[in-house]
Short mmCIF file of C-alpha atoms and ligand atoms in Angstrom, two decimals:
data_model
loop_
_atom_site.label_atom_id
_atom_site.label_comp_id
_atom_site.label_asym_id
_atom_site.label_seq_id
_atom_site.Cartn_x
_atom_site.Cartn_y
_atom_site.Cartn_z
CA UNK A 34 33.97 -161.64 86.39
CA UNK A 35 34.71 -161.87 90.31
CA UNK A 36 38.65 -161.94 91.29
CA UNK A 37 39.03 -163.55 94.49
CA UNK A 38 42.35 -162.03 96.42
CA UNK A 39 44.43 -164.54 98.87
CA UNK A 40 43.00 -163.89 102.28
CA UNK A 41 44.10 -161.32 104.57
CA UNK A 42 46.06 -159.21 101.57
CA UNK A 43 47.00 -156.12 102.90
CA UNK A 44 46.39 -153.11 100.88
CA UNK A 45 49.77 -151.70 100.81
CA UNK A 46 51.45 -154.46 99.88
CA UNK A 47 53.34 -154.78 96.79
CA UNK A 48 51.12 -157.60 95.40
CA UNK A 49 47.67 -155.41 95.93
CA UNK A 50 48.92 -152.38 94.22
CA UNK A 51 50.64 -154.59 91.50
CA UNK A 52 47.33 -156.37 90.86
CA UNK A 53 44.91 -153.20 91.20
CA UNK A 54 47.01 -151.72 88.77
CA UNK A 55 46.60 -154.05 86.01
CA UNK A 56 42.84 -154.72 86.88
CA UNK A 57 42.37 -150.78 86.34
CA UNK A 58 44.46 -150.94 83.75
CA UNK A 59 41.60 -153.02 81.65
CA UNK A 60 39.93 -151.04 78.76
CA UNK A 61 36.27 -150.50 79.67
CA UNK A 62 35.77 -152.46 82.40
CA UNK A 63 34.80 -150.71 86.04
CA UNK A 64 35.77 -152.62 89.40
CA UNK A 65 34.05 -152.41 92.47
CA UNK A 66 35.66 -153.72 95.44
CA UNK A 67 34.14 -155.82 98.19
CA UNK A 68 35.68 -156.78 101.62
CA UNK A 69 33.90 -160.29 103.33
CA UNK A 70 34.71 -160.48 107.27
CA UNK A 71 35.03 -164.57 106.99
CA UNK A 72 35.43 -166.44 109.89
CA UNK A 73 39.09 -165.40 111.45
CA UNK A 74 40.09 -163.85 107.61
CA UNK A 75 39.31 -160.86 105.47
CA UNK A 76 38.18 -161.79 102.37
CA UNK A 77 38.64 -159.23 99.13
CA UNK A 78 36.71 -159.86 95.86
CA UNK A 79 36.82 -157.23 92.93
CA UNK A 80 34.32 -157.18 90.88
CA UNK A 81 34.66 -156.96 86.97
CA UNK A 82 31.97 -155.10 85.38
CA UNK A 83 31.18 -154.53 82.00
CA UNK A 84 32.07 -156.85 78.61
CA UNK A 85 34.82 -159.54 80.31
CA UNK A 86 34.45 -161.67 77.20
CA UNK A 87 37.89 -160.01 76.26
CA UNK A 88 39.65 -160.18 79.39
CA UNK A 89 41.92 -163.33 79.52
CA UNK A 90 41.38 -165.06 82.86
CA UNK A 91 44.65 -166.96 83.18
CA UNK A 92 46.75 -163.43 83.08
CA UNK A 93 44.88 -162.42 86.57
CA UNK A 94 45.20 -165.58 87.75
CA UNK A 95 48.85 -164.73 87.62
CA UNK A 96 48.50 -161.56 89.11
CA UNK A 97 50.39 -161.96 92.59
CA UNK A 98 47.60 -160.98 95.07
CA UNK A 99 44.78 -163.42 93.15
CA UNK A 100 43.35 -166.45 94.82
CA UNK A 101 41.26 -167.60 91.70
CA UNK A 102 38.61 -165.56 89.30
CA UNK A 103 35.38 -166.72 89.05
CA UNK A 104 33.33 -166.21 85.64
CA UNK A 105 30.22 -165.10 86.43
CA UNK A 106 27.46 -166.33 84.00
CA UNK A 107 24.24 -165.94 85.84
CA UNK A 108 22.55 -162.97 88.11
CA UNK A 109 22.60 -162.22 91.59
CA UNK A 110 26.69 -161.77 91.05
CA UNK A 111 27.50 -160.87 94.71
CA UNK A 112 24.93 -163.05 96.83
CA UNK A 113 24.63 -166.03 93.95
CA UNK A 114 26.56 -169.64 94.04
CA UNK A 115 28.88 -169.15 91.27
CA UNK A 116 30.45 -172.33 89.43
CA UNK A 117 32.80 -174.09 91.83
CA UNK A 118 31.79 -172.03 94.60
CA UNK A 119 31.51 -173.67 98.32
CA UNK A 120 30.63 -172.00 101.23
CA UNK A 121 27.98 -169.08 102.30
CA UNK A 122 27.30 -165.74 103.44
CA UNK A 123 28.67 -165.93 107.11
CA UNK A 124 28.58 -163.20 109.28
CA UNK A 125 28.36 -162.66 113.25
CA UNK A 126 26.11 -159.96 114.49
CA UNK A 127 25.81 -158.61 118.26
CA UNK A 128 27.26 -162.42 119.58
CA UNK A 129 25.03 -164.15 116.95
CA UNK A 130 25.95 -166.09 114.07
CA UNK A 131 24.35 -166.18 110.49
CA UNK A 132 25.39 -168.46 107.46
CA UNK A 133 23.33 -171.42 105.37
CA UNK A 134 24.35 -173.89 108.20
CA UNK A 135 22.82 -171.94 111.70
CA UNK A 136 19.68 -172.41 112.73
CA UNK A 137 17.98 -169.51 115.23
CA UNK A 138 14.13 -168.70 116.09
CA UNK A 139 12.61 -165.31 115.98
CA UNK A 140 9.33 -165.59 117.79
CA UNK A 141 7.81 -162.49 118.76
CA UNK A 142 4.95 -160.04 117.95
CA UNK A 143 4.08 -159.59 114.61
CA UNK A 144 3.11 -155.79 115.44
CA UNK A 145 4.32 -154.03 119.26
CA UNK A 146 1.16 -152.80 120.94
CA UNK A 147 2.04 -151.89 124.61
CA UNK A 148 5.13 -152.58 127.13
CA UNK A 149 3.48 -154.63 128.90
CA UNK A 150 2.74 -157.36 126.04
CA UNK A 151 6.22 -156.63 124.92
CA UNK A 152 7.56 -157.57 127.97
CA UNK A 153 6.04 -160.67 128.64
CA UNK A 154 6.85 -161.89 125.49
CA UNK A 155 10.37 -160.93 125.65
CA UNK A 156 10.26 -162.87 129.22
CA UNK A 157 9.04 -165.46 127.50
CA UNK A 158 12.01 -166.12 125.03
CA UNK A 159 14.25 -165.70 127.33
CA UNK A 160 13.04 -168.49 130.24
CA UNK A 161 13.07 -170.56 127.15
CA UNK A 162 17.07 -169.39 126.15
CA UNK A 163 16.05 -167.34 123.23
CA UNK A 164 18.29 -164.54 122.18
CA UNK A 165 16.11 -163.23 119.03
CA UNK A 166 12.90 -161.91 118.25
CA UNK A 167 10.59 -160.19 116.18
CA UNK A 168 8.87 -156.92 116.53
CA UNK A 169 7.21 -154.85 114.35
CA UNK A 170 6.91 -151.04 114.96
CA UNK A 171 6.40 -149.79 111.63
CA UNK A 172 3.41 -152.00 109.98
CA UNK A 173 2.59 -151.95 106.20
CA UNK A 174 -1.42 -152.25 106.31
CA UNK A 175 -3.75 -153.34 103.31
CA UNK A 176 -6.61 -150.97 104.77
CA UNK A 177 -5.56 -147.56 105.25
CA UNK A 178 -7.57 -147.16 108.56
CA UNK A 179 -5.81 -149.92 110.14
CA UNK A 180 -3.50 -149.59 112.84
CA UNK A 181 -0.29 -148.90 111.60
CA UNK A 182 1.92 -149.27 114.25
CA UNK A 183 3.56 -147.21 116.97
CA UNK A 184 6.35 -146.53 115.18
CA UNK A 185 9.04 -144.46 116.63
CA UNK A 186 7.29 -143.92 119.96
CA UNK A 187 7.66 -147.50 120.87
CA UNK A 188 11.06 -148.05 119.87
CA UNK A 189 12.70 -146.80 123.47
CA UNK A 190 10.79 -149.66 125.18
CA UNK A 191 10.81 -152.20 123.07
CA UNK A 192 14.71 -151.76 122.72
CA UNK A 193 15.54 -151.37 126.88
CA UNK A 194 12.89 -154.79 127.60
CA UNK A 195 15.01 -156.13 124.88
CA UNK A 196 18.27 -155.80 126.30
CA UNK A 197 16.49 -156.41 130.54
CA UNK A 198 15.82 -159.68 128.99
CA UNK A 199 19.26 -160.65 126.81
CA UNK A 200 17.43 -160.25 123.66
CA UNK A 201 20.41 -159.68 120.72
CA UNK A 202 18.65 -159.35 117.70
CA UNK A 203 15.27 -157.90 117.20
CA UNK A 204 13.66 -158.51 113.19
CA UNK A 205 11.59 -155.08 112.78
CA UNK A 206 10.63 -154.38 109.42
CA UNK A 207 10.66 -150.52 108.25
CA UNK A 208 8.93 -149.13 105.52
CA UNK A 209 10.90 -146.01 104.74
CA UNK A 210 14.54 -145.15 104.55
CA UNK A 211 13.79 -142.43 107.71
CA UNK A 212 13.27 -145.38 110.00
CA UNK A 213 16.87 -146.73 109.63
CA UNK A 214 17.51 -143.65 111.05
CA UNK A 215 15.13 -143.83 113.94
CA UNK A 216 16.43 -147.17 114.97
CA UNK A 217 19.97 -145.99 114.86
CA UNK A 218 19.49 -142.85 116.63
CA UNK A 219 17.45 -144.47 119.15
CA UNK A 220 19.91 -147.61 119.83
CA UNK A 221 22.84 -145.10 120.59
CA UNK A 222 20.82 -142.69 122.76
CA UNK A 223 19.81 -146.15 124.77
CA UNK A 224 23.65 -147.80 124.42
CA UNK A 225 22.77 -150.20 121.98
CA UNK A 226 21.34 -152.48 124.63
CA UNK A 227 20.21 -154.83 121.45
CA UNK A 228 20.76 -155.19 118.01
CA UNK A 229 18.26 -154.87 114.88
CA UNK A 230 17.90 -156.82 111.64
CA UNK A 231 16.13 -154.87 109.20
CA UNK A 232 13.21 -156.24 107.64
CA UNK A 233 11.96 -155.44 104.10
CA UNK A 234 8.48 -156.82 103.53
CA UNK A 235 6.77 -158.65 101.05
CA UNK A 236 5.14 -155.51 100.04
CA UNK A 237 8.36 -153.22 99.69
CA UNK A 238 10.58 -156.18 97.83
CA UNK A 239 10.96 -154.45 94.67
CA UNK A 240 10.74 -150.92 96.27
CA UNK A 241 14.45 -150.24 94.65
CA UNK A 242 15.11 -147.42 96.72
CA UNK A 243 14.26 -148.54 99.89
CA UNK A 244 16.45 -151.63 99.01
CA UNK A 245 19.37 -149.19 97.65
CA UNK A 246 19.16 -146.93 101.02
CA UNK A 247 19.22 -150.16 103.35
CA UNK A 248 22.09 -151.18 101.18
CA UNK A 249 24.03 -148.49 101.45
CA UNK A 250 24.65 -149.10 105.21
CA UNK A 251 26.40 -151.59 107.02
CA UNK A 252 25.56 -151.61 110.63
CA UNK A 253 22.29 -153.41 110.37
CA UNK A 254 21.87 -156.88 108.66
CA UNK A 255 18.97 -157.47 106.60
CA UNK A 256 15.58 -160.09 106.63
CA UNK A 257 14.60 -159.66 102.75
CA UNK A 258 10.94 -160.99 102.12
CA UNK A 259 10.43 -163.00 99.03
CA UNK A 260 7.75 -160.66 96.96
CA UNK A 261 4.07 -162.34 97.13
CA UNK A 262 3.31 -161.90 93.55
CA UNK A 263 6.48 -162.22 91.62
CA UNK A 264 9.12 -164.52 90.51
CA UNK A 265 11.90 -166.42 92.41
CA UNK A 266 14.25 -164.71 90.80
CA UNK A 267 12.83 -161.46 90.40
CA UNK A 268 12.71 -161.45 94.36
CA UNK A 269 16.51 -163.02 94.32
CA UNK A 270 17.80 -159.81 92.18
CA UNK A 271 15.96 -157.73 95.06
CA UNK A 272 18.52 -158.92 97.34
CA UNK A 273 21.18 -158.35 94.62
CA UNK A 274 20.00 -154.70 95.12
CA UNK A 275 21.17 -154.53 98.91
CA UNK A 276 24.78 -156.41 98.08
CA UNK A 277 25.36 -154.02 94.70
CA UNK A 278 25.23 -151.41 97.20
CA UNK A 279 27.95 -152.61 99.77
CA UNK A 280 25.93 -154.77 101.83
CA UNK A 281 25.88 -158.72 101.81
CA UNK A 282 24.48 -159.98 105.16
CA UNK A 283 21.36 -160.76 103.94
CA UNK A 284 19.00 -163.39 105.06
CA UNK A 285 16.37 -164.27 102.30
CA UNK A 286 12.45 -165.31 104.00
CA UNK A 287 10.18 -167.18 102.36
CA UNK A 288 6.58 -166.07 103.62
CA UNK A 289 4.10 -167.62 101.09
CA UNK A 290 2.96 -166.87 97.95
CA UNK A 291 -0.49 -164.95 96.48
CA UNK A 292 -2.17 -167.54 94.31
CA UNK A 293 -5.81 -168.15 93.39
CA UNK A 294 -5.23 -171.67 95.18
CA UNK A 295 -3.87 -170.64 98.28
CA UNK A 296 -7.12 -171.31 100.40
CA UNK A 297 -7.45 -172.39 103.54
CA UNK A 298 -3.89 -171.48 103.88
CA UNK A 299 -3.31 -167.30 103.91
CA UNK A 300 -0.30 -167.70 101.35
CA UNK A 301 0.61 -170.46 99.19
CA UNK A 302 3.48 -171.95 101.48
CA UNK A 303 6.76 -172.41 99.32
CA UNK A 304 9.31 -173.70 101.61
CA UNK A 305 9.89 -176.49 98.82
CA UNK A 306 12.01 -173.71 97.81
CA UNK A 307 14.34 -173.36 100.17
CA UNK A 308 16.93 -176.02 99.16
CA UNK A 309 16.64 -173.78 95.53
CA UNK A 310 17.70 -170.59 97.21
CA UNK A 311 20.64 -172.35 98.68
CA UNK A 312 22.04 -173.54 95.99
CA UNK A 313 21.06 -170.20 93.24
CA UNK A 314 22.66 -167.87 96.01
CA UNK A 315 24.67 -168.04 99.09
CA UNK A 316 22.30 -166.56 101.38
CA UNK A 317 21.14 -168.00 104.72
CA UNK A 318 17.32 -168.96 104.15
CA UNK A 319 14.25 -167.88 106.60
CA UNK A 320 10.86 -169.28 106.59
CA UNK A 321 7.74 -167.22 107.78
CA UNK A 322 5.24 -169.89 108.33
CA UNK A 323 2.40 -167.53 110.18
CA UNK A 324 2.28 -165.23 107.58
CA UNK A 325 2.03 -168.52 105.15
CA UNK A 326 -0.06 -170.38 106.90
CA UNK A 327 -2.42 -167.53 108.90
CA UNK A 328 -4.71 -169.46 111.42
CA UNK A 329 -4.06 -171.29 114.41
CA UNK A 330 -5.92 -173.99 113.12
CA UNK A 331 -4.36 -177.82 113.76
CA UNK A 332 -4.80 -181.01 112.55
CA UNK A 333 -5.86 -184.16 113.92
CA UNK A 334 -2.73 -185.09 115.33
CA UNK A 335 -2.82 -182.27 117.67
CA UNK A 336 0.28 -180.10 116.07
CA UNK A 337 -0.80 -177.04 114.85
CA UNK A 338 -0.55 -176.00 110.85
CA UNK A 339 1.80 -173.75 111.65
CA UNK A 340 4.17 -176.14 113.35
CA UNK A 341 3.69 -178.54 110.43
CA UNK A 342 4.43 -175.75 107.82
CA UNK A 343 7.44 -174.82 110.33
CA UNK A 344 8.63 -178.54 109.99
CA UNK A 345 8.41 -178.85 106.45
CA UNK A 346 10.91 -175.66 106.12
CA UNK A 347 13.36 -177.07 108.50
CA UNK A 348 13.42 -180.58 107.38
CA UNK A 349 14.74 -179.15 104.07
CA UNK A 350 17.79 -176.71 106.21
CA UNK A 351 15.82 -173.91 106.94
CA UNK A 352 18.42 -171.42 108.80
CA UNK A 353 15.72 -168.95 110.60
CA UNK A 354 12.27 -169.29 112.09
CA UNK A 355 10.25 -165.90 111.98
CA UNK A 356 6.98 -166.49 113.58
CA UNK A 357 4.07 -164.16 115.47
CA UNK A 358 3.76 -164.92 119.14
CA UNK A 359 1.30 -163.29 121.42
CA UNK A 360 0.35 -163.25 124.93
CA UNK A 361 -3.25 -162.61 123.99
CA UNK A 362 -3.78 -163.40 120.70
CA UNK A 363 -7.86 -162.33 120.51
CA UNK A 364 -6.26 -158.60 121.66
CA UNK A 365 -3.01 -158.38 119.34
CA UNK A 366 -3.95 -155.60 117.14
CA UNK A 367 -2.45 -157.00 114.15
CA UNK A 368 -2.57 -160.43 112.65
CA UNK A 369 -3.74 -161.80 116.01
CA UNK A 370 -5.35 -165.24 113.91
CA UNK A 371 -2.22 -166.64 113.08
CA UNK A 372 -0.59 -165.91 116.61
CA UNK A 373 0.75 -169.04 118.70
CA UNK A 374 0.67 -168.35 122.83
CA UNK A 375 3.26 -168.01 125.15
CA UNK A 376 2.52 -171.67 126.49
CA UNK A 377 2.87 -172.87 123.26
CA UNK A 378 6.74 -171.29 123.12
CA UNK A 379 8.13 -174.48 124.83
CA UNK A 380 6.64 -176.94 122.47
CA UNK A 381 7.16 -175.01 119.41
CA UNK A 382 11.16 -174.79 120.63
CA UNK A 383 11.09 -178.79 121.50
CA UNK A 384 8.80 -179.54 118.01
CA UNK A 385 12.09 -177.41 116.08
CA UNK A 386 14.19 -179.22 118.00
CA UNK A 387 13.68 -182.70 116.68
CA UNK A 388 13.42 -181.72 113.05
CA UNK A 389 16.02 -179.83 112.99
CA UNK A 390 18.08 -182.93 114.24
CA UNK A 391 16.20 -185.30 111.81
CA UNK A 392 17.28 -182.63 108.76
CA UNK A 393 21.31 -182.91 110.20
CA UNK A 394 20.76 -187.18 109.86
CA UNK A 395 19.53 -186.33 106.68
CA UNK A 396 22.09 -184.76 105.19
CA UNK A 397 24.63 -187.11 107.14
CA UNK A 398 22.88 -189.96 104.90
CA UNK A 399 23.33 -188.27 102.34
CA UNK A 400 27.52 -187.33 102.57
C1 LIG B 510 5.46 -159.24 108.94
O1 LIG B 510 6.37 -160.09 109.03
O2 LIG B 510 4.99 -158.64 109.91
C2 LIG B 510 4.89 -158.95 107.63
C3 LIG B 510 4.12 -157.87 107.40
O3 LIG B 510 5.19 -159.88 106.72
P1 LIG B 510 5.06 -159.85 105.12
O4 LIG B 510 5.83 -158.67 104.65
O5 LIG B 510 5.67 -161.16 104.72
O6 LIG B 510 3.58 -159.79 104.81
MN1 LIG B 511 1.89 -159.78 110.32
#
């Protein structure tokens, strides 16, 4: 059961310590308290957890710091869309804003090899008014004696050519709770010229303790990848994992899917699931579509498969674009194949452009 306070309640009043008192007050049921930072209010839900089927909804209703209580009947109780529930996860980070209605592109490399690619790439977004990117330090590799990334060692430069060139948010996945920790520790020695979204890959989606330690912090925001090999909703309670923990700004990605089938494409491409996410959870939704689609292939109208997999995604509200750029795609040193070019950064903005503006008439029709 989810009790949803009256915005901006203050924690000493009268009315909060009133109604805390009665909710602890209930026989075997455990709260656990979460504050929302909503646009201009502070938002307060307390969880109910254990057997509610007792509690009598109508008696906290009357409690005098409720709003309303919510029965929750499904999973995913923090990030899902609960009966009668509008709205979305909607949350501002370094300038930029996140909910199920913005739209933002993070082109960039899928794995940082040296400054100097970094920086032209980072150039790149921003003669084209891009504030967010991706780059990958830390690389999760099939084959053991593949390049794994620079790691730690490249996070200095990548984070000072970040902020040179207005870059605000930066996707970098990590693989191990000790790289949250090498991110912060190396944003504050630099001054935080940027700001990080952590990314949890398609490989780590069910690690449970990677998910718990990201969780358990609240200065970073999180990318969550859908798993490759498991269900919607398997992948849906891995994002439960991060908001159980205490944090809810999480973005959900959709990257393809490991099938039998999924040939020519590298992944099965799924983004005829993203209207399903937003309406099972409140989550802003991200689509992947190089590591769905993997070539640079195109079709006989000229747009690449990429592009069209890219369309497809935002026609249907997609709120983020994560997609590998390079300068030099025949040197990147990872996933170079499925890599667009930096004179293709233009188009790909204009291409986004126009279906994201054909998905807003779209849903005008449909008001
Ligand atoms: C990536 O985005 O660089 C990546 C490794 O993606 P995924 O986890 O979806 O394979
Ligand atoms: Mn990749």
């Amino acid at each position: 059961m989810l009790v949803i306070l009256i915005p901006d309640t203050d924690e000493n009043s009268e009315e909060y310590k009133q109604t805390w008192k009665h909710l602890s007050s209930l026989e075997k049921i455990r709260l656990k308290k979460h504050k929302v930072q909503g646009r201009g209010q502070g938002l307060t839900e307390i969880y109910l957890i254990g057997n509610t089927a007792e509690v009598n909804q109508e008696e906290i209703e009357s409690l005098p710091a409720v709003e309303r209580v919510v029965r929750i009947t499904h999973d995913f109780r923090i990030l899902g869309r609960h009966s009668k529930e509008t709205g979305s996860i909607d949350f501002e980070y370094n300038g930029v804003r996140f909910n199920q209605d913005s739209f933002h592109i993070f082109a960039g490399l899928c794995a940082v090899d040296n400054p100097d690619n970094v920086e032209r790439m980072l150039q790149a977004l921003q003669e084209n008014g891009q504030v967010c990117t991706r780059m990958g330090a830390y690389k999760p590799r099939t084959n053991p004696y593949s390049f794994q990334g620079h790691g730690k060692e490249c996070l200095p430069y990548v984070f000072e050519l970040a902020g040179k060139y207005g870059i605000k948010v930066i996707a970098m996945e990590v693989t191990h709770e000790a790289h949250i920790e090498e991110i912060d520790e190396c944003l504050e020695k630099l001054g935080r010229p940027t700001g990080v979204m952590l990314q949890i890959g398609t490989r780590n989606t069910q690690n449970f303790e990677l998910l718990k330690a990201i969780g358990r912090q609240n200065t970073y925001p999180v990318l969550l990848k859908r798993g490759f090999g498991i269900s919607l909703s398997e992948s849906l309670n891995a994002a439960e994992y991060l908001a159980s923990e205490g944090n809810n700004q999480v973005i959900f990605c959709l990257r393809g899917m490991k099938t039998s089938f999924n040939e020519p494409h590298r992944n099965m491409v799924d983004f005829a699931h993203l209207p399903i996410v937003k309406r099972l959870t409140k989550m802003p939704v991200c689509i992947d579509p190089s590591h769905s689609v993997g070539t640079r292939d195109s079709s006989p109208d000229g747009v690449l498969d990429v592009l069209h997999a890219t369309s497809q995604g935002i026609i249907s509200g997609a709120n983020m674009v994560l997609v590998d750029f390079h300068p030099s795609p025949s040197e990147a040193l990872v996933d170079g194949p499925q890599a667009l070019t930096l004179d293709e950064l233009p188009k790909f903005i204009e291409d986004t452009k126009i279906t994201r503006d054909a998905y807003k008439k779209r849903i005008a029709l449909w008001k």
